[in-house]
Coordinates of C-alpha atoms and ligand atoms in Angstrom, one line a residue:
M1 CA 185.6 45.9 73.8
E2 CA 182.0 45.0 73.8
S3 CA 181.2 42.4 76.4
G4 CA 180.6 39.5 73.9
F5 CA 184.3 40.2 72.9
W6 CA 185.4 38.9 76.2
K7 CA 182.7 36.1 76.7
E8 CA 184.1 34.5 73.7
K9 CA 187.7 34.7 74.5
W10 CA 186.9 33.0 77.9
A11 CA 184.8 30.1 76.0
K12 CA 187.5 29.6 73.8
S13 CA 190.3 29.8 76.5
E14 CA 192.0 32.4 74.7
I15 CA 193.1 34.0 78.1
G16 CA 197.1 34.7 77.2
F17 CA 196.5 37.7 79.6
H18 CA 196.1 35.3 82.6
E19 CA 199.7 35.0 84.1
G20 CA 199.0 32.0 86.4
K21 CA 201.1 33.5 89.1
P22 CA 201.1 36.7 91.1
N23 CA 202.3 39.7 88.7
A24 CA 206.1 40.4 89.8
F25 CA 205.0 44.2 90.2
I26 CA 202.5 43.3 92.9
K27 CA 205.2 41.1 95.0
D28 CA 207.9 43.2 94.8
E29 CA 205.9 47.1 95.0
F30 CA 202.9 47.0 96.7
H31 CA 203.8 47.8 100.0
R32 CA 204.5 51.4 98.5
M33 CA 200.5 51.4 98.9
G34 CA 200.9 51.5 102.7
L35 CA 198.1 49.7 103.9
D36 CA 197.0 47.9 106.7
K37 CA 196.1 44.0 106.8
G38 CA 192.4 44.1 106.6
Q39 CA 192.0 47.1 104.4
T40 CA 190.2 46.6 101.0
V41 CA 191.8 46.4 97.7
F42 CA 189.3 46.6 94.7
V43 CA 190.3 44.6 91.7
P44 CA 188.6 45.8 88.5
L45 CA 188.3 43.1 85.6
C46 CA 189.5 40.8 87.9
G47 CA 189.3 37.7 85.6
K48 CA 191.0 34.4 87.8
S49 CA 193.9 36.9 88.7
M50 CA 196.4 35.2 91.1
D51 CA 196.9 38.7 92.0
V52 CA 193.7 38.0 94.1
F53 CA 195.5 35.3 96.1
W54 CA 198.4 37.5 96.9
L55 CA 196.4 39.9 98.0
L56 CA 194.2 37.4 100.3
S57 CA 197.6 35.8 101.5
E58 CA 199.0 39.1 102.4
G59 CA 195.9 40.1 104.7
Y60 CA 193.6 42.4 102.6
K61 CA 190.3 42.0 101.6
V62 CA 189.5 42.1 97.9
V63 CA 186.3 43.4 96.4
G64 CA 186.6 42.9 92.5
V65 CA 184.3 43.0 89.5
E66 CA 184.3 40.4 86.3
L67 CA 182.0 40.0 83.5
V68 CA 182.4 36.4 82.8
E69 CA 180.9 33.9 85.6
S70 CA 183.3 30.8 84.8
A71 CA 186.3 33.1 85.4
V72 CA 184.9 33.8 88.6
V73 CA 183.9 30.4 89.5
D74 CA 187.6 29.3 88.6
L75 CA 189.0 31.9 90.8
F76 CA 187.1 30.3 93.9
K77 CA 188.2 26.7 92.9
S78 CA 191.8 28.2 92.6
L79 CA 191.4 29.9 96.0
G80 CA 189.8 26.5 97.6
I81 CA 186.8 28.8 98.8
A82 CA 183.5 27.7 98.2
P83 CA 181.6 30.8 97.6
Q84 CA 178.1 31.9 98.9
V85 CA 176.3 33.2 95.9
I86 CA 173.5 35.7 95.9
I87 CA 171.8 37.9 93.4
I88 CA 172.0 41.8 94.1
D89 CA 170.7 44.3 91.3
Q90 CA 172.0 42.9 87.8
F91 CA 174.8 41.4 89.5
K92 CA 175.6 37.5 90.9
K93 CA 177.7 38.2 94.0
Y94 CA 180.2 35.7 94.7
T95 CA 181.4 36.1 98.7
G96 CA 183.8 34.1 100.3
E97 CA 186.2 34.9 103.6
H98 CA 187.6 38.5 102.8
I99 CA 186.3 38.3 99.3
E100 CA 183.4 39.5 97.3
I101 CA 183.1 39.4 93.6
Y102 CA 180.7 41.0 91.6
V103 CA 179.8 39.1 88.4
G104 CA 178.5 41.7 85.5
D105 CA 179.4 44.7 84.1
F106 CA 181.8 46.9 85.8
F107 CA 180.0 49.9 84.3
A108 CA 176.8 49.3 86.4
L109 CA 178.3 48.8 89.6
T110 CA 178.2 51.6 92.5
S111 CA 180.0 52.6 95.5
Q112 CA 177.2 51.1 97.4
H113 CA 177.8 47.8 95.8
I114 CA 181.6 47.7 96.7
G115 CA 181.6 49.8 99.9
Q116 CA 184.7 51.2 101.4
V117 CA 187.9 50.9 99.4
D118 CA 191.3 51.5 100.4
A119 CA 192.9 50.8 97.3
I120 CA 192.6 50.1 93.3
Y121 CA 194.6 47.1 91.8
D122 CA 194.2 48.1 88.1
R123 CA 196.6 45.0 86.1
A124 CA 195.5 44.5 82.8
A125 CA 191.9 46.7 83.2
L126 CA 192.6 50.1 81.7
V127 CA 194.7 48.3 79.1
A128 CA 191.8 46.3 78.2
M129 CA 189.6 49.5 77.3
P130 CA 190.1 50.7 73.7
E131 CA 190.5 54.3 73.4
S132 CA 187.0 55.5 72.9
M133 CA 185.9 53.6 76.6
R134 CA 188.7 54.7 78.5
A135 CA 187.5 58.0 79.9
D136 CA 184.2 56.3 81.0
Y137 CA 186.4 53.7 82.6
A138 CA 188.3 56.1 84.6
N139 CA 185.7 58.1 85.5
Q140 CA 183.3 54.9 86.9
L141 CA 186.6 53.8 88.5
S142 CA 187.0 57.1 90.1
R143 CA 183.4 57.5 91.0
V144 CA 182.8 54.1 92.6
T145 CA 185.8 53.9 94.8
H146 CA 185.5 57.8 95.8
Q147 CA 189.0 58.4 94.3
A148 CA 190.9 55.6 96.1
S149 CA 194.6 55.4 95.6
Q150 CA 195.7 53.1 92.6
F151 CA 198.3 50.8 91.9
L152 CA 198.3 50.7 87.8
I153 CA 200.0 48.5 85.6
T154 CA 199.9 49.7 82.0
F155 CA 202.0 48.3 78.5
V156 CA 203.5 50.8 76.2
Y157 CA 204.4 49.6 72.7
D158 CA 204.0 51.0 69.1
Q159 CA 200.1 50.9 68.7
A160 CA 200.8 51.2 64.5
Q161 CA 202.4 47.6 64.8
V162 CA 200.2 45.3 66.9
E163 CA 196.6 45.7 67.8
G164 CA 194.7 45.5 71.2
P165 CA 194.0 44.7 73.8
P166 CA 196.0 44.8 75.7
F167 CA 196.4 48.6 74.3
S168 CA 199.2 50.7 74.8
V169 CA 198.6 53.2 77.4
P170 CA 201.3 55.8 77.7
K171 CA 202.0 58.6 80.2
K172 CA 200.2 61.1 78.2
M173 CA 197.2 59.4 78.1
I174 CA 197.4 58.2 82.1
S175 CA 197.6 62.3 82.7
H176 CA 194.7 63.0 80.5
L177 CA 192.6 60.4 82.2
Y178 CA 193.6 61.0 85.6
G179 CA 195.8 64.1 86.1
D180 CA 192.8 66.5 87.4
T181 CA 191.8 64.0 90.1
Y182 CA 195.2 62.0 90.9
T183 CA 199.0 62.7 91.4
I184 CA 200.7 60.3 89.1
K185 CA 204.3 58.7 90.0
S186 CA 206.0 56.3 88.0
I187 CA 207.8 53.5 90.1
D188 CA 209.3 51.1 87.6
I189 CA 209.3 50.1 84.0
K190 CA 210.3 46.4 83.1
K191 CA 210.9 45.3 79.5
V192 CA 208.0 42.4 78.7
P193 CA 210.0 39.3 77.7
G194 CA 209.5 38.5 74.1
G195 CA 207.3 41.5 73.5
L196 CA 203.8 41.4 73.0
R197 CA 202.8 39.4 69.8
G198 CA 206.4 40.1 68.4
C199 CA 206.3 43.9 69.2
G200 CA 208.8 45.3 71.8
A201 CA 206.9 46.3 74.9
Q202 CA 207.3 47.6 78.3
E203 CA 205.3 46.8 81.5
C204 CA 204.9 49.8 83.6
L205 CA 203.9 50.4 87.4
W206 CA 202.4 53.7 88.6
I207 CA 200.9 54.4 91.7
L208 CA 198.1 57.5 91.6
R209 CA 197.2 59.3 94.5
Ligands
SAM1 C1 192.7 41.3 80.0 S1 191.7 40.7 81.3 C2 192.4 40.9 82.8 C3 192.2 40.1 83.9 C4 192.6 40.0 85.1 N1 192.6 41.6 85.6 C5 194.2 39.6 85.0 O1 195.2 40.6 85.2 O2 194.5 38.6 84.6 C6 190.5 42.0 80.9 C7 189.0 41.3 81.7 O3 188.2 42.3 81.9 C8 186.9 41.3 81.9 N2 185.6 42.4 81.3 C9 185.9 43.1 80.2 N3 185.0 44.0 80.1 C10 184.4 44.1 81.6 C11 183.1 44.7 82.1 N4 182.5 45.6 81.3 N5 183.0 44.5 83.4 C12 183.5 43.5 84.0 N6 184.3 42.9 83.3 C13 185.1 43.0 82.3 C14 187.4 40.4 80.8 O4 186.1 39.3 81.1 C15 188.5 39.9 81.4 O5 188.4 38.8 82.2

């Protein structure tokens, strides 16, 4: 989607994607990433996700990127962290203890901005991209993180019945995007309670190494 789409969603508080608590998969399965405390997790398109809170509370460092500044302001408020804010290139960078969030366009980010990344946490980021943007998203993610391992959460449902975002991203698409550079393992699948806008849906967890 274009940036205007997301800015309008945040401005109108149409943020049904925001869970308001850490995702069930992160709590139960993130240990599989085998990270040590102090290692860095990159969270693309982070919104004001409470998964960031969970990662920090488990002792990881977080680097993220989010287009909409009000989301990042809310994120720091909910973390109880007063950020230092500086301008770097076309980004505003919000920094606190163990956390750096770039406000701006993910596609303009470089590996120099985010530094060493030990793992990627992708929840509602790949699935936020329409099919026409997915290859660019996947290539940019691989490039800026030097192909760090991924904890990837996707949805699968009948795209003919409901429009995204979130989009349905089945195994075939994940293999197409990442199969050349990653080993892809299915970890768990949960039924989405109530489905997505009335359409039966599954939430799927993948680990890509
Ligand atoms: C579906 S939401 C998911 C947010 C968060 N990951 C979560 O789980 O709550 C997608 C987010 O990506 C942000 N976004 C969309 N395109 C972006 C881009 N090109 N660069 C940075 N952020 C972007 C939107 O503003 C929105 O907050």
